[in-house]
Structures are given as structure tokens and as C-alpha cells.
Tab-separated table of C-alpha atoms in Angstrom:
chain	number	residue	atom	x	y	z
A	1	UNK	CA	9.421	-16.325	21.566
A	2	UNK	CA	12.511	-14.398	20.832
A	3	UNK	CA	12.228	-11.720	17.670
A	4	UNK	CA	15.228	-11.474	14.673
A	5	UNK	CA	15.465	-7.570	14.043
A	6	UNK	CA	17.984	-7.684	11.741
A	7	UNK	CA	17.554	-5.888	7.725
A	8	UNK	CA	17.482	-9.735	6.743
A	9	UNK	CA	14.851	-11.375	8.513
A	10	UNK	CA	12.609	-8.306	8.283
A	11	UNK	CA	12.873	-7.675	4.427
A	12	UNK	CA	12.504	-12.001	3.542
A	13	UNK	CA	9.369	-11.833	5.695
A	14	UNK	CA	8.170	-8.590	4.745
A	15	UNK	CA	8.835	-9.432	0.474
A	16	UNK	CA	6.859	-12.857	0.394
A	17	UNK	CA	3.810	-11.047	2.252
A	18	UNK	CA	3.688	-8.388	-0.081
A	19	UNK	CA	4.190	-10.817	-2.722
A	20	UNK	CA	1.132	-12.849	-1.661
A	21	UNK	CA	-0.777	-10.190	-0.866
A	22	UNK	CA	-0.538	-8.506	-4.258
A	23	UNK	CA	-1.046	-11.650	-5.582
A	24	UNK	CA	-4.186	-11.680	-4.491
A	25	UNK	CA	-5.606	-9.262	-6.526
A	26	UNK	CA	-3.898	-10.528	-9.465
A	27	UNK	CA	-5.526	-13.832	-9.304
A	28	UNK	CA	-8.655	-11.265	-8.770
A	29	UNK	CA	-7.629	-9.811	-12.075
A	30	UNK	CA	-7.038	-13.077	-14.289
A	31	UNK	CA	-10.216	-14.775	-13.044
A	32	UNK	CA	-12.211	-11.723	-13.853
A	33	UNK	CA	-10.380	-11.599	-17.270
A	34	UNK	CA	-11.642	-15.105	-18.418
A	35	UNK	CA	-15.190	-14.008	-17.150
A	36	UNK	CA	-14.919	-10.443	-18.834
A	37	UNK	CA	-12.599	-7.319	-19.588
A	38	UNK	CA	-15.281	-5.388	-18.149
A	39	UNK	CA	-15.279	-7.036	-15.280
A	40	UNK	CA	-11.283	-6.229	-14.773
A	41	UNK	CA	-12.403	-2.287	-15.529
A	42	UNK	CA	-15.043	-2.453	-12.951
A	43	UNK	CA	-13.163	-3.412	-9.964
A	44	UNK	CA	-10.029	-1.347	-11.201
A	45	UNK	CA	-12.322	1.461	-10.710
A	46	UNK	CA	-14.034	0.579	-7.529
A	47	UNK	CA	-10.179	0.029	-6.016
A	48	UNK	CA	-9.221	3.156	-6.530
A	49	UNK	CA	-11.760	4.932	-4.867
A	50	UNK	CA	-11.362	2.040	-2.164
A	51	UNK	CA	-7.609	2.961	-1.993
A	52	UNK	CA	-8.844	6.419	-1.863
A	53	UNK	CA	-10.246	6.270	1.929
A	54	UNK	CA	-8.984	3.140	2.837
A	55	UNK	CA	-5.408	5.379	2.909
A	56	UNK	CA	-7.376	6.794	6.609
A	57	UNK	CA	-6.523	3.673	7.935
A	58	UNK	CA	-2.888	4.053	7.270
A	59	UNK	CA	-3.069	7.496	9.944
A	60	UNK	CA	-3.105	4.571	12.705
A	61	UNK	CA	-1.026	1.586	10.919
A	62	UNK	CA	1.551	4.221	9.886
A	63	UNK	CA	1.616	5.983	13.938
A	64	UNK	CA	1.942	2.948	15.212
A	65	UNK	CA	4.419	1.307	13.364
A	66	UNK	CA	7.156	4.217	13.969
A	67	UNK	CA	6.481	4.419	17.515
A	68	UNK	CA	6.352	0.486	18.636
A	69	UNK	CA	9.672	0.450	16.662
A	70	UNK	CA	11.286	3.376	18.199
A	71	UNK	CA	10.121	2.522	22.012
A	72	UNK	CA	11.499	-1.172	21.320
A	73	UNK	CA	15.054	0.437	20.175
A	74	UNK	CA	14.754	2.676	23.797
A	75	UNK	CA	13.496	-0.282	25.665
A	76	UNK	CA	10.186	0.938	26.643
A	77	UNK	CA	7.737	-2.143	26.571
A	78	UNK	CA	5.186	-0.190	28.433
A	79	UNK	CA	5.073	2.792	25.895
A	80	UNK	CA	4.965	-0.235	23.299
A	81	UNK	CA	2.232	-1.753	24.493
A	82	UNK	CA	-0.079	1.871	25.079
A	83	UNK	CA	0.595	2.383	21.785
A	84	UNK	CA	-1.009	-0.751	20.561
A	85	UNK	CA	-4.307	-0.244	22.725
A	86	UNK	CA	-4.570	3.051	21.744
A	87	UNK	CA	-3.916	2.365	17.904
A	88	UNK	CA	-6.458	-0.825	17.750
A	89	UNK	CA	-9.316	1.435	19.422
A	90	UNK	CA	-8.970	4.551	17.176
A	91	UNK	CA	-8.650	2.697	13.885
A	92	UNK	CA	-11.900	0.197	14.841
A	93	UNK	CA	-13.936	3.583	15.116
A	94	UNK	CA	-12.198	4.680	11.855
A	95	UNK	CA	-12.824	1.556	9.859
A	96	UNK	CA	-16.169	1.427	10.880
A	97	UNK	CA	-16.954	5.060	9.827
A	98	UNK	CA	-15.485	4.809	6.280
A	99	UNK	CA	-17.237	1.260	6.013
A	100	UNK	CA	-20.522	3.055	6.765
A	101	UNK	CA	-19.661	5.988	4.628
A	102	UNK	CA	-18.379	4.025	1.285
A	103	UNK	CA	-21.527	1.629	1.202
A	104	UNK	CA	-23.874	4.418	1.223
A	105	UNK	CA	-22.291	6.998	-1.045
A	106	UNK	CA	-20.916	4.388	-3.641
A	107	UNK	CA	-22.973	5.044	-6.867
A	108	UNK	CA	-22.236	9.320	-6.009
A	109	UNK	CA	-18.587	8.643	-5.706
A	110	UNK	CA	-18.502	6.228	-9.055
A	111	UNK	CA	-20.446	9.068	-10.692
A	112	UNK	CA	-17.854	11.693	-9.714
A	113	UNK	CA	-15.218	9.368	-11.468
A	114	UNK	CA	-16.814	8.927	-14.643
A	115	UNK	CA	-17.169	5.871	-14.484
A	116	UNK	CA	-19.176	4.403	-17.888
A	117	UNK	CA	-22.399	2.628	-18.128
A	118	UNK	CA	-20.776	-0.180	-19.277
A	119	UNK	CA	-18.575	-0.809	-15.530
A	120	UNK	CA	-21.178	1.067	-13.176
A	121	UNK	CA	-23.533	-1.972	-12.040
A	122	UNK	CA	-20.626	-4.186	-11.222
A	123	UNK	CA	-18.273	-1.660	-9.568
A	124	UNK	CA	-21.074	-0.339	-7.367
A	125	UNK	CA	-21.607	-3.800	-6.579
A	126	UNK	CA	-17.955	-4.520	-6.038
A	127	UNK	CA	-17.614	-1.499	-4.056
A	128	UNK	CA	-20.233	-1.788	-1.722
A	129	UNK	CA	-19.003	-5.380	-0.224
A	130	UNK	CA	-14.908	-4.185	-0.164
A	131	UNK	CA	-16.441	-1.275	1.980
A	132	UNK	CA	-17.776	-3.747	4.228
A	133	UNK	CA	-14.519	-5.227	4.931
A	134	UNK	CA	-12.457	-2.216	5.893
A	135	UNK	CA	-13.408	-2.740	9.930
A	136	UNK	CA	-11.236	-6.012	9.131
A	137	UNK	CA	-8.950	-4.186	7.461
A	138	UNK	CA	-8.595	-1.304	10.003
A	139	UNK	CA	-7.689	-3.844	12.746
A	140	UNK	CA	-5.524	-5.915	11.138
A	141	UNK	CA	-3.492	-2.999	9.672
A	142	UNK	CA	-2.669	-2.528	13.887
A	143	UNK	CA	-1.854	-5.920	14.440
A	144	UNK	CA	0.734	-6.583	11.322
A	145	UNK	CA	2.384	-2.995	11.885
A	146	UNK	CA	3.311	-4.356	15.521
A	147	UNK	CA	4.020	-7.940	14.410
A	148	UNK	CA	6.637	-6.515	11.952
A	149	UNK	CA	7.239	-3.756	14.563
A	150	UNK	CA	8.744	-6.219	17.071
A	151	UNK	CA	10.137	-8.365	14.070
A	152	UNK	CA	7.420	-11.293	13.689
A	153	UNK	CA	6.923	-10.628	10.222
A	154	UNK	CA	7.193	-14.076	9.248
A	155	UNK	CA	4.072	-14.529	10.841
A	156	UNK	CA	2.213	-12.420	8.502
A	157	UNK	CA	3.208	-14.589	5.984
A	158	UNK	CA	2.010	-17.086	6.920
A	159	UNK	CA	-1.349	-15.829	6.721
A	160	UNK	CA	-0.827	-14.102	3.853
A	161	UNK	CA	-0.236	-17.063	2.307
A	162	UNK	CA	-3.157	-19.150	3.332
A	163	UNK	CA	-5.178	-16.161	2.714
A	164	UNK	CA	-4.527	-16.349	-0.733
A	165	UNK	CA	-5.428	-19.723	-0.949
A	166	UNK	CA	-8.780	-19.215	0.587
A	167	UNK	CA	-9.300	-16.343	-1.995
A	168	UNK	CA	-8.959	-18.811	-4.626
A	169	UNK	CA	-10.860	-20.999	-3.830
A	170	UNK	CA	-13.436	-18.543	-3.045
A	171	UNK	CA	-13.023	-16.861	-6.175
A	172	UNK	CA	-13.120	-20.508	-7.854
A	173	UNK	CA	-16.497	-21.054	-6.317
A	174	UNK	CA	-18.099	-17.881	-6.577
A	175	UNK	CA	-16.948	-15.702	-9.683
A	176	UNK	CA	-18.319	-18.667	-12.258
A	177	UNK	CA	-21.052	-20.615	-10.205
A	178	UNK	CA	-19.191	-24.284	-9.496
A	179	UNK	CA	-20.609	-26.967	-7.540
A	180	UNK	CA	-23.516	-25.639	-5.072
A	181	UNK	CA	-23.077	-21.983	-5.636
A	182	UNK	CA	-24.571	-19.354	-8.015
A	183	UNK	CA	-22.318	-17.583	-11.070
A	184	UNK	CA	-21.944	-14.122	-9.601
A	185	UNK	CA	-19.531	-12.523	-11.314
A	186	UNK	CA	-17.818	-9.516	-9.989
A	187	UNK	CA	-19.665	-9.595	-6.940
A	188	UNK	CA	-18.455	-13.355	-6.163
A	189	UNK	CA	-14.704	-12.012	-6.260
A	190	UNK	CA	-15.681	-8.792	-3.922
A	191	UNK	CA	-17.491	-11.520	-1.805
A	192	UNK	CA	-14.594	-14.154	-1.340
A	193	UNK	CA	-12.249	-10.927	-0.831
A	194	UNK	CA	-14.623	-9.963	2.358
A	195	UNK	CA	-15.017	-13.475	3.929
A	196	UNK	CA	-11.103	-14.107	3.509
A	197	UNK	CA	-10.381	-10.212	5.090
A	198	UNK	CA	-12.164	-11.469	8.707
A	199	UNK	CA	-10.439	-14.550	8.748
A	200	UNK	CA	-7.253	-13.038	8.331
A	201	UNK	CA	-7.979	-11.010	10.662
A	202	UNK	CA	-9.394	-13.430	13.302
A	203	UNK	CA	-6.070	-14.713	13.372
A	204	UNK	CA	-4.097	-11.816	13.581
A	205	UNK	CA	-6.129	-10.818	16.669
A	206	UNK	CA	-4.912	-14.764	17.993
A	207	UNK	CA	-1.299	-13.566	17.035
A	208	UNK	CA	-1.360	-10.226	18.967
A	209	UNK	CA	-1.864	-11.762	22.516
A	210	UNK	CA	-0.003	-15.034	21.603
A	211	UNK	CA	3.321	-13.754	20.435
A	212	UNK	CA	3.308	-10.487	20.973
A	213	UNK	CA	2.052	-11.073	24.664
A	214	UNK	CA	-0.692	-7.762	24.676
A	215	UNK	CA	-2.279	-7.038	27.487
A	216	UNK	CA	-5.947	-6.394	27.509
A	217	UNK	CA	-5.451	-3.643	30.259
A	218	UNK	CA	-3.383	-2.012	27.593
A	219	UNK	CA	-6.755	-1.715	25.205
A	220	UNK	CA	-7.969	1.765	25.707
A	221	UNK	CA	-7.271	5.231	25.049
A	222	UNK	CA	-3.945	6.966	26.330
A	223	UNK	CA	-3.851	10.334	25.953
A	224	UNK	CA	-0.368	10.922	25.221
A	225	UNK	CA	-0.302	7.602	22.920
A	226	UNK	CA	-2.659	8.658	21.226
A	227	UNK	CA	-1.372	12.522	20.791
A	228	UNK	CA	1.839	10.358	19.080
A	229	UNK	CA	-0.196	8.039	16.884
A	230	UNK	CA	-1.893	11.554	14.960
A	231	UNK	CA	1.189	13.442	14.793
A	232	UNK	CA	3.386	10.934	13.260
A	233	UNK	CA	0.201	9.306	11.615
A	234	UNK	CA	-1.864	11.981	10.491
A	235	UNK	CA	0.898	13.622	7.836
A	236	UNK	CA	1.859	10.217	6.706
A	237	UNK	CA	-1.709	9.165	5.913
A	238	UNK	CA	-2.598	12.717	4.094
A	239	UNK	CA	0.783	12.233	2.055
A	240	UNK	CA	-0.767	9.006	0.800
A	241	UNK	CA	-4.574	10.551	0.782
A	242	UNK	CA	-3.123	13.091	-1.734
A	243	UNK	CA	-2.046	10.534	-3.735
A	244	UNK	CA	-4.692	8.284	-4.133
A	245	UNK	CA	-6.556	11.807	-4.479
A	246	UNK	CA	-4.435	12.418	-7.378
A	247	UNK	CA	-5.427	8.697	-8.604
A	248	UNK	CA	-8.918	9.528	-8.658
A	249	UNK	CA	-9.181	12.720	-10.418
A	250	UNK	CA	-6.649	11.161	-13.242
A	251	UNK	CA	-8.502	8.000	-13.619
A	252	UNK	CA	-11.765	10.117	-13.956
A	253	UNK	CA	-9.591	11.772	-17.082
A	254	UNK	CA	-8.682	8.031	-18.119
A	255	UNK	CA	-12.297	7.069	-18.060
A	256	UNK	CA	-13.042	9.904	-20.732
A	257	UNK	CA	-10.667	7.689	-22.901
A	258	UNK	CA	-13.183	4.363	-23.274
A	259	UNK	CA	-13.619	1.508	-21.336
A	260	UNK	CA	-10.213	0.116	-23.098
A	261	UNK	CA	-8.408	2.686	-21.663
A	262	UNK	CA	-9.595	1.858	-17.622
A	263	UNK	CA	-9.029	-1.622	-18.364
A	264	UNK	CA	-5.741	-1.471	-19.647
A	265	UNK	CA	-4.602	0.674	-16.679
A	266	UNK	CA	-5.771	-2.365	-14.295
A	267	UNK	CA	-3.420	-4.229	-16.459
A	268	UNK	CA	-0.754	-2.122	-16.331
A	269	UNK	CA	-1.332	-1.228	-12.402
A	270	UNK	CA	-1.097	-5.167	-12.177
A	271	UNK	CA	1.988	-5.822	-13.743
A	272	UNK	CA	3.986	-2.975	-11.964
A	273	UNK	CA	2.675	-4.042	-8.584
A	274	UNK	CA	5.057	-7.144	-8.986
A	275	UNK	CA	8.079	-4.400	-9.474
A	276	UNK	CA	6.524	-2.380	-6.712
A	277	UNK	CA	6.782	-5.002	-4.294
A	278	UNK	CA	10.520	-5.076	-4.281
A	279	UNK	CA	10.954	-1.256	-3.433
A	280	UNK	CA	7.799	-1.620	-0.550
A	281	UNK	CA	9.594	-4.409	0.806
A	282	UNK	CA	12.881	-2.856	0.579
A	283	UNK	CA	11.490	0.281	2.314
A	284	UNK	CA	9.523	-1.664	5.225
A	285	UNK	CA	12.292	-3.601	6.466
A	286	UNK	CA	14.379	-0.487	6.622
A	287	UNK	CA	12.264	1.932	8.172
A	288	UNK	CA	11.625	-0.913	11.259
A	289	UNK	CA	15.834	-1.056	11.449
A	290	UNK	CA	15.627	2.587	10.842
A	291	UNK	CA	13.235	3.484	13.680
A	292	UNK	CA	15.154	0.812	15.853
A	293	UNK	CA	18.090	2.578	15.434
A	294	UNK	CA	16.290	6.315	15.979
A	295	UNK	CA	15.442	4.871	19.221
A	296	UNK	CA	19.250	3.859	20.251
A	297	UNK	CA	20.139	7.008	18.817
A	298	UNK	CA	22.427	6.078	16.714
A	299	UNK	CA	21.429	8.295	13.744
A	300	UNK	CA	24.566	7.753	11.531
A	301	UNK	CA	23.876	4.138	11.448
A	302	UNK	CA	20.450	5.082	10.313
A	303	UNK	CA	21.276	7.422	7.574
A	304	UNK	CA	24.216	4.979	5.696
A	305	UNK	CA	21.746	2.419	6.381
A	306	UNK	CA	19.826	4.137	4.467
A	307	UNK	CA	21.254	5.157	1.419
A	308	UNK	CA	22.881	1.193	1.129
A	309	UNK	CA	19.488	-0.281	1.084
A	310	UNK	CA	18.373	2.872	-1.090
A	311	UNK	CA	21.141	1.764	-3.895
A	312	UNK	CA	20.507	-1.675	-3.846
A	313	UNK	CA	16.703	-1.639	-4.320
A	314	UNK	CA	17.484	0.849	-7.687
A	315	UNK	CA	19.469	-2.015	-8.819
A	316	UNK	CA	16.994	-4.340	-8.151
A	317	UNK	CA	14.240	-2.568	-9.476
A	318	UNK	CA	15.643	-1.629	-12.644
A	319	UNK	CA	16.666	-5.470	-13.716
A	320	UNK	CA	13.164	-5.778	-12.773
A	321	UNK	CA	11.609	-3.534	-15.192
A	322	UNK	CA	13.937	-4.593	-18.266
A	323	UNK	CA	12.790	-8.093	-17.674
A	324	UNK	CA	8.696	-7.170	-17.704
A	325	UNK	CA	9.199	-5.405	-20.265
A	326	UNK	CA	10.809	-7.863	-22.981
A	327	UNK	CA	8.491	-10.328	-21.715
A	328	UNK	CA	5.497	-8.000	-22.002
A	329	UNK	CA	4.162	-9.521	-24.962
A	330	UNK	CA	3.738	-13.009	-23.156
A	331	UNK	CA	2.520	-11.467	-20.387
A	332	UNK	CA	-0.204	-9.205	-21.300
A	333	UNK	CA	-1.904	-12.037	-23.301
A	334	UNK	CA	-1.945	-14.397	-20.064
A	335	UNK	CA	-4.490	-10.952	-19.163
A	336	UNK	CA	-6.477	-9.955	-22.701
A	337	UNK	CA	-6.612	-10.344	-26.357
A	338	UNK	CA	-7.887	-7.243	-26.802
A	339	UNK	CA	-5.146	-5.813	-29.228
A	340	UNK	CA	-5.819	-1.936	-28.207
A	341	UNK	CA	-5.411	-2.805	-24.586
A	342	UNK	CA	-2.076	-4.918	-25.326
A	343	UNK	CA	-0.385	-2.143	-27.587
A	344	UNK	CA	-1.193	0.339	-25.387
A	345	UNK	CA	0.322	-1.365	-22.262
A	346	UNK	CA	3.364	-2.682	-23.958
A	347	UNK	CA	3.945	1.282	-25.100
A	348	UNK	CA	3.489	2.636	-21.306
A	349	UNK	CA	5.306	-0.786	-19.680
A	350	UNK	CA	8.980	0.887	-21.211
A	351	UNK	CA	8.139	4.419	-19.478
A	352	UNK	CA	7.857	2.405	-15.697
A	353	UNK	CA	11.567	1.566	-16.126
A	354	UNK	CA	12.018	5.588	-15.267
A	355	UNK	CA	8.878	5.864	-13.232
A	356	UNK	CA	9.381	2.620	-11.111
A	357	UNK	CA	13.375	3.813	-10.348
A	358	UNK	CA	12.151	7.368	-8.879
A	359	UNK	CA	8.961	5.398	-7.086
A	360	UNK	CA	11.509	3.203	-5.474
A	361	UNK	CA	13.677	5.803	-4.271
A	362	UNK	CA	10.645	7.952	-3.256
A	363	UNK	CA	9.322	4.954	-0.945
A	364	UNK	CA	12.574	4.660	0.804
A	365	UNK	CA	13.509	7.943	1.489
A	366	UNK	CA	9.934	8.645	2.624
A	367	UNK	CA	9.393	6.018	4.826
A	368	UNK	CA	13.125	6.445	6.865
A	369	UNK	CA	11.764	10.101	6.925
A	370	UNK	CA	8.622	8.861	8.520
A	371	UNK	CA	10.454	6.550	11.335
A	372	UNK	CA	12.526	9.277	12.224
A	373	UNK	CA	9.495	11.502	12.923
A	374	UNK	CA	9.991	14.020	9.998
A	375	UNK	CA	6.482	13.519	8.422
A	376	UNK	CA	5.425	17.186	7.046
A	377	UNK	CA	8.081	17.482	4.722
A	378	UNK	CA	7.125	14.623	2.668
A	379	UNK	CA	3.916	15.909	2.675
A	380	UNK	CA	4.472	19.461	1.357
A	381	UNK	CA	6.593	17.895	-1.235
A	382	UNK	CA	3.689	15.258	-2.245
A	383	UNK	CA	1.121	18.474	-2.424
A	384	UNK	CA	2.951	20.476	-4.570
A	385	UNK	CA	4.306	17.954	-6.925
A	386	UNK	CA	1.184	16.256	-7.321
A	387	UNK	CA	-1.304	18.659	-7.548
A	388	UNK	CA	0.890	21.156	-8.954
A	389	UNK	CA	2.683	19.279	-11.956
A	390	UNK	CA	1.566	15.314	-11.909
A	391	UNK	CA	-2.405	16.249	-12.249
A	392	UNK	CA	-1.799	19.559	-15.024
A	393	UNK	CA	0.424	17.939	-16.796
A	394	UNK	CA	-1.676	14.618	-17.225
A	395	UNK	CA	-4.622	17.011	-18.470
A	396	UNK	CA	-1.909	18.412	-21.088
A	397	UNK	CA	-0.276	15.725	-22.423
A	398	UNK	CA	-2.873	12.903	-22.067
A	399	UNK	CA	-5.952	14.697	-23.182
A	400	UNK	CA	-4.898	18.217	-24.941
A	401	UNK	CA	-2.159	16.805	-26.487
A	402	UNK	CA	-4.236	13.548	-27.623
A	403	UNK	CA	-1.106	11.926	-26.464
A	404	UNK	CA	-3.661	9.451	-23.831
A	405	UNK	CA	-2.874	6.702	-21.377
A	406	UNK	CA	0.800	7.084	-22.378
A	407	UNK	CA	0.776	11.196	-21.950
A	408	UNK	CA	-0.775	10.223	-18.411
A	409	UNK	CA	1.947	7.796	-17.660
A	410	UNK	CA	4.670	10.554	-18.045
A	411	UNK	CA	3.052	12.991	-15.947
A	412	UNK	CA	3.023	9.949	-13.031
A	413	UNK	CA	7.480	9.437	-14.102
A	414	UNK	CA	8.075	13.446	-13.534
A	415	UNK	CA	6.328	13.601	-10.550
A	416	UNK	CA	8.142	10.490	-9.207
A	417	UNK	CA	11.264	11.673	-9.938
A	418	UNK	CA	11.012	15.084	-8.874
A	419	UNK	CA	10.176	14.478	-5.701
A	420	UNK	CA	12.774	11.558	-5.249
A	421	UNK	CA	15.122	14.235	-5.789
A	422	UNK	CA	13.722	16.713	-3.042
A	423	UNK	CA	13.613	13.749	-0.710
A	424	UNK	CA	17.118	12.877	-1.231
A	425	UNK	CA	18.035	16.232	-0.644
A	426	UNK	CA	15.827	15.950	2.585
A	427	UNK	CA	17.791	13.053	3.812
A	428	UNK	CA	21.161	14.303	3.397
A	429	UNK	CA	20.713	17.615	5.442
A	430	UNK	CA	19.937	14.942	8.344
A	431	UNK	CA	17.245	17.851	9.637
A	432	UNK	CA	15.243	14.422	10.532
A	433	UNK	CA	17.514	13.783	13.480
A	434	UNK	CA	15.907	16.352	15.857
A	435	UNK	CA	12.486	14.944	14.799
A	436	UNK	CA	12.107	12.270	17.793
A	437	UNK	CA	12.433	14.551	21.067
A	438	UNK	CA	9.217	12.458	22.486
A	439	UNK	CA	11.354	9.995	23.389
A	440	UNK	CA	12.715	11.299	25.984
A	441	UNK	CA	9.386	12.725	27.826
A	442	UNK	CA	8.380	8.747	28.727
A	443	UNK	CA	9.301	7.094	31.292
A	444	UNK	CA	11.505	4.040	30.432
């Protein structure tokens, strides 16, 4: 079956999964909100500390989608295909280690968040069975980074798409007690979330050797694959570890607000993921074209590239934002009628216009940094931004300043920004050409 690698028929692909996919913890969200507000604080909380280590996976996802990419633009199917192997056998043993680890230190890791009486029961719960399901997760994270990889994203898609229906339905069944089954609340959404994860990934797995044509000779360790995988993977994934790090220790200073506060964030996290999606999507596509191109060696291509698709997702991003926002009102009561949580969204929703323009650019940037093999910088840039001015200045304007949720907000907008600029910076002194020197050690 013969692959489209163009910007075009990786971004279409690429946009409607991540559509879909967020969607599927919206629908999460809005069937939780009929059953309780609580509820929609509980598993906002429990996600973020799932986000937290679940980032791990993204070590092997993140190694292996730079490589594949950047041995297809040499022409080195073999080198492709040892990445794979290596990649789905080192992020099994990782997803099963963090599965083990999350079940059994849930209620510790709730406690070191804060988390309040009234959401611990149900975000223990919650947590415990999304644990469960990050084995699935771990392997399928392989699979879809090669499928887009080699330019089969439609494919994901697909089951994207029908996973979403499943969760539904799931949720449907489970969250309120229809037909045979019991009412079980939060636990019925965590439960259709797991049982729709390992059919997903079933599938997947069917895709791999199907389309993709993988060898099962190719499944094991390679020392020099695997040497590859952690150097471009490891940085990436402890860029994204320090933020969901940062996540943690700020929503622990949200939950000191009330349980209003937590829930309105999940409402706010919600909304922007649909804004979000447009700059991920815009960034995916372009760092496969980016690392096909890093491969060819044809780095100018790669760097105006680049900055077009850089441009145009601002654009995008920032009609976006003006739209959400003059339709918050209509939007935030399809979610609550709490009037605290609705005022305080609809305050925070005009500061993402700033905050999701810097994110976008951030994502870009980063992730053309990443295919190009220039992971640390990133990295020292997302350590000293975020622990040195997002996290203080949250403390000082959100809590010592009274200023709250919003306060927070701006501290996440000045860290997004600043670093955009440092990345932009990065890209332009095109130090990330000398980055891929590997190449040329394999044999083609």
C-alpha cells in the first residue's frame, strides 16, 4: 500500500485524530457534568497525575517517531524496522512498570496534590483503572508514531474514531446504570476508557504487520536502536515530564482554592484542548516532513518549512481563540451552572488568546527541534522557564496576591511566551543541522 508524505495528507489525518481523541475526554467531561461537578474535579485531578508519568511513555513514542522518519527520508528500511522492535519492547516493560507503580501508590500521590475530601474516593478510584491501561497505551503510542511515521495516519483515524464511539457507549452504559448494568459513576467512565484503550490497541497491533509490513524477527532489542531511541527520546520525554511536573505542583496550589476552583480548571483545560489541537496537529505533520527532509538533507527546505507552517498555525490559532471566547458564555453552560465556575472561566478564557499563540509557536518550534535531533536545548529552556518563573510566579500572583485561578493562568502565558521566543531564536541559528550525524554510521 503506497504512503502520501506530503504536509497535506499528514496534517488532515493527523487533525481529525487529535480531534477525536480529545473528544473523548470531553464527552468524559459532559457526561460526568450531568452526573456531578465533583465528578468533573475528580478525574481532572486523577489526569494530571496520569499525564504526569504517562509523559515516560512519550521517551519511546517520541525516539521512535524522529528516527523511523529520518531513516525513511535516507532510505534505510532496515534501520526503520530495528527501530520499531526495539521501541515496542522497551515501552511494554515501561508501561507495565508505571501501571504497577500508579495503582499502588494512588491515594499517596492524590494526597501529595491536595486533593479534597470531597474528590478523593472517586479520583483514587478513577486513577487506579486509567493506570491499568497504560500497557495499552505504551504499545500503541509505538504503533501510531510509525503509522504516521511512514504516512498512514489516516489509519489512526479511523480508530480514533470508532474508539470514540465505543467510549460512548460505554460511558452511556456505565457512568448512570442503563439497561443490565450498575450506576457507577466515575468509575464507569475510567472503566469504558480502559476496555476501549485495548481494543484500540488490538487493532493497531493488526495495523503494524498489515500495512506497515513488520517483521517479527525485527521484535527485539538492538543495541544501537535502542542507544537512538534514549538519546533522542529521553530529553524529549523529560521536557514534557517537567511540564506535567509543573502541572502538578500548580494544581496542588489550585486545590488550596476549593473544589470550584479544580473544577473550573477541567473546564477551562477542556475548552482550550479544542484550540490546542490545531497547533499539535500543525506541529505533527511538520516534524514527520521535517525529519523526512533531515534525512535527504535538505535542511533549508526544513527550516522555511518551518517557519511557513509556524505562521499559519498563529493565524489559525488566534481566530480560534476570539471565537471561544465570544461564545464562552454558551459554551460553559453546555458544562455547569455553577455561576463561580462560569465567571471565573469566562475571565481566564480571554488570557488563552496570548497563552494559546506562544503554546502554538512553542509546539512547533520544539518538535522540528526534536526531528532534527536537537533535544537538550528545549529542555534547558523548559527547566528554567518553568521552574524558575511559571511555578514562582503562580505562587505570587495566584495565591499572595489573592489574584487565584486567573493569577495562575498568567504565570502559564509568560512562560509560554518566553520560551517561544528562545526557541525561535534556537531555530534561526540553524545549530540543529549538525544534530543528525547518526545517520551516516548505518548502513543503508
Amino acid at each position: 500500500m503506497k504512503a502520501k508524505r506530503t504536509f497535506k495528507s499528514l496534517f488532515w489525518p493527523t487533525f481529525i485524530e487529535l480531534i477525536f481523541f480529545m473528544l473523548m475526554g470531553t464527552i468524559d467531561t459532559l457526561m460526568l457534568s450531568q452526573y456531578s461537578d465533583y465528578a468533573v474535579g475528580s478525574v481532572g485531578n486523577a489526569n494530571t497525575l496520569i499525564h504526569m508519568f504517562g509523559v515516560l511513555l512519550l521517551v519511546v513514542a517520541n525516539g521512535v517517531a524522529v528516527l523511523v522518519s529520518q531513516y525513511i527520508g535516507a532510505k534505510k528500511q532496515n534501520e526503520a524496522q530495528k527501530i520499531i522492535g526495539s521501541g515496542m519492547i522497551i515501552n511494554a516493560f515501561v508501561g507495565t512498570t508505571l501501571a504497577i507503580s500508579l495503582f499502588f501508590a494512588s491515594s499517596t500521590l492524590l494526597n501529595l496534590v491536595n486533593t479534597k475530601p470531597e474528590l478523593f474516593v472517586d479520583s483514587n478510584q478513577y486513577l487506579r483503572v486509567i493506570a491499568i491501561s497504560l500497557l495499552f497505551v505504551a504499545i500503541s503510542n509505538v504503533v501510531t508514531a510509525t503509522l504516521r511515521s511512514y504516512g498512514f495516519a489516516k489509519f489512526i483515524t479511523y480508530v480514533v474514531m470508532i474508539g470514540n464511539v465505543l467510549n460512548v457507549i460505554g460511558n452511556y452504559f456505565l457512568i448512570n446504570g442503563h439497561w443490565i448494568f450498575p450506576r457507577l459513576g466515575v468509575y464507569g467512565a475510567a472503566l469504558s476508557t480502559l476496555i476501549v484503550r485495548i481494543m484500540m490497541m488490538i487493532v493497531y497491533l493488526y495495523l503494524l504487520f498489515k500495512v506497515i509490513k513488520f517483521s517479527l524477527k525485527h521484535l527485539r532489542l538492538y543495541a544501537e536502536s535502542t542507544k537512538n531511541i534514549l538519546r533522542i527520546g529521553l530529553p524529549s520525554a523529560a521536557e514534557s515530564w517537567t511540564y506535567t511536573i509543573m502541572q502538578g505542583i500548580i494544581l496542588s496550589m489550585i486545590n488550596t482554592l476549593g473544589p470550584e476552583f479544580t473544577t473550573a480548571r477541567t473546564y477551562i483545560n477542556t475548552i482550550l484542548t479544542y484550540i490546542y489541537v490545531f497547533s499539535l496537529a500543525f506541529a505533527s505533520a511538520n516534524a514527520v516532513m521535517t525529519g523526512y527532509y533531515i534525512g535527504e538533507r535538505n535542511y533549508e527546505k526544513a527550516h522555511q518549512q518551518t517557519m511557513r507552517i509556524a505562521i499559519r498555525s498563529l493565524m489559525v490559532v488566534l481566530t480560534m481563540t476570539l471565537l471561544v471566547n465570544f461564545s464562552s458564555g454558551l459554551i460553559l453552560n453546555a458544562f455547569s451552572s455553577n455561576q463561580i465556575i462560569i465567571d471565573t472561566a469566562r475571565r481566564i478564557l480571554w488570557i488563552a488568546i496570548i497563552l494559546e499563540v506562544g503554546r502554538s509557536f512553542n509546539l512547533i518550534l520544539i518538535q522540528s527541534l526534536r526531528s532534527a535531533g536537537d533535544t537538550t536545548f528545549p529542555l534547558v529552556m523548559a527547566i528554567f522557564s518553568m521552574f524558575g518563573i511559571a511555578i514562582p510566579l503562580a505562587y505570587f500572583l495566584g495565591l499572595s496576591l489573592s489574584i487565584g485561578l486567573l493569577g495562575i493562568y498568567i504565570a502559564y502565558t509568560v512562560d509560554e511566551v518566553i520560551r517561544a521566543i528562545f526557541m525561535y531564536i534556537r531555530w534561526q541559528s540553524r545549530k540543529w543541522e549538525s544534530k543528525s550525524a547518526y545517520l551516516e554510521k548505518t548502513a543503508p
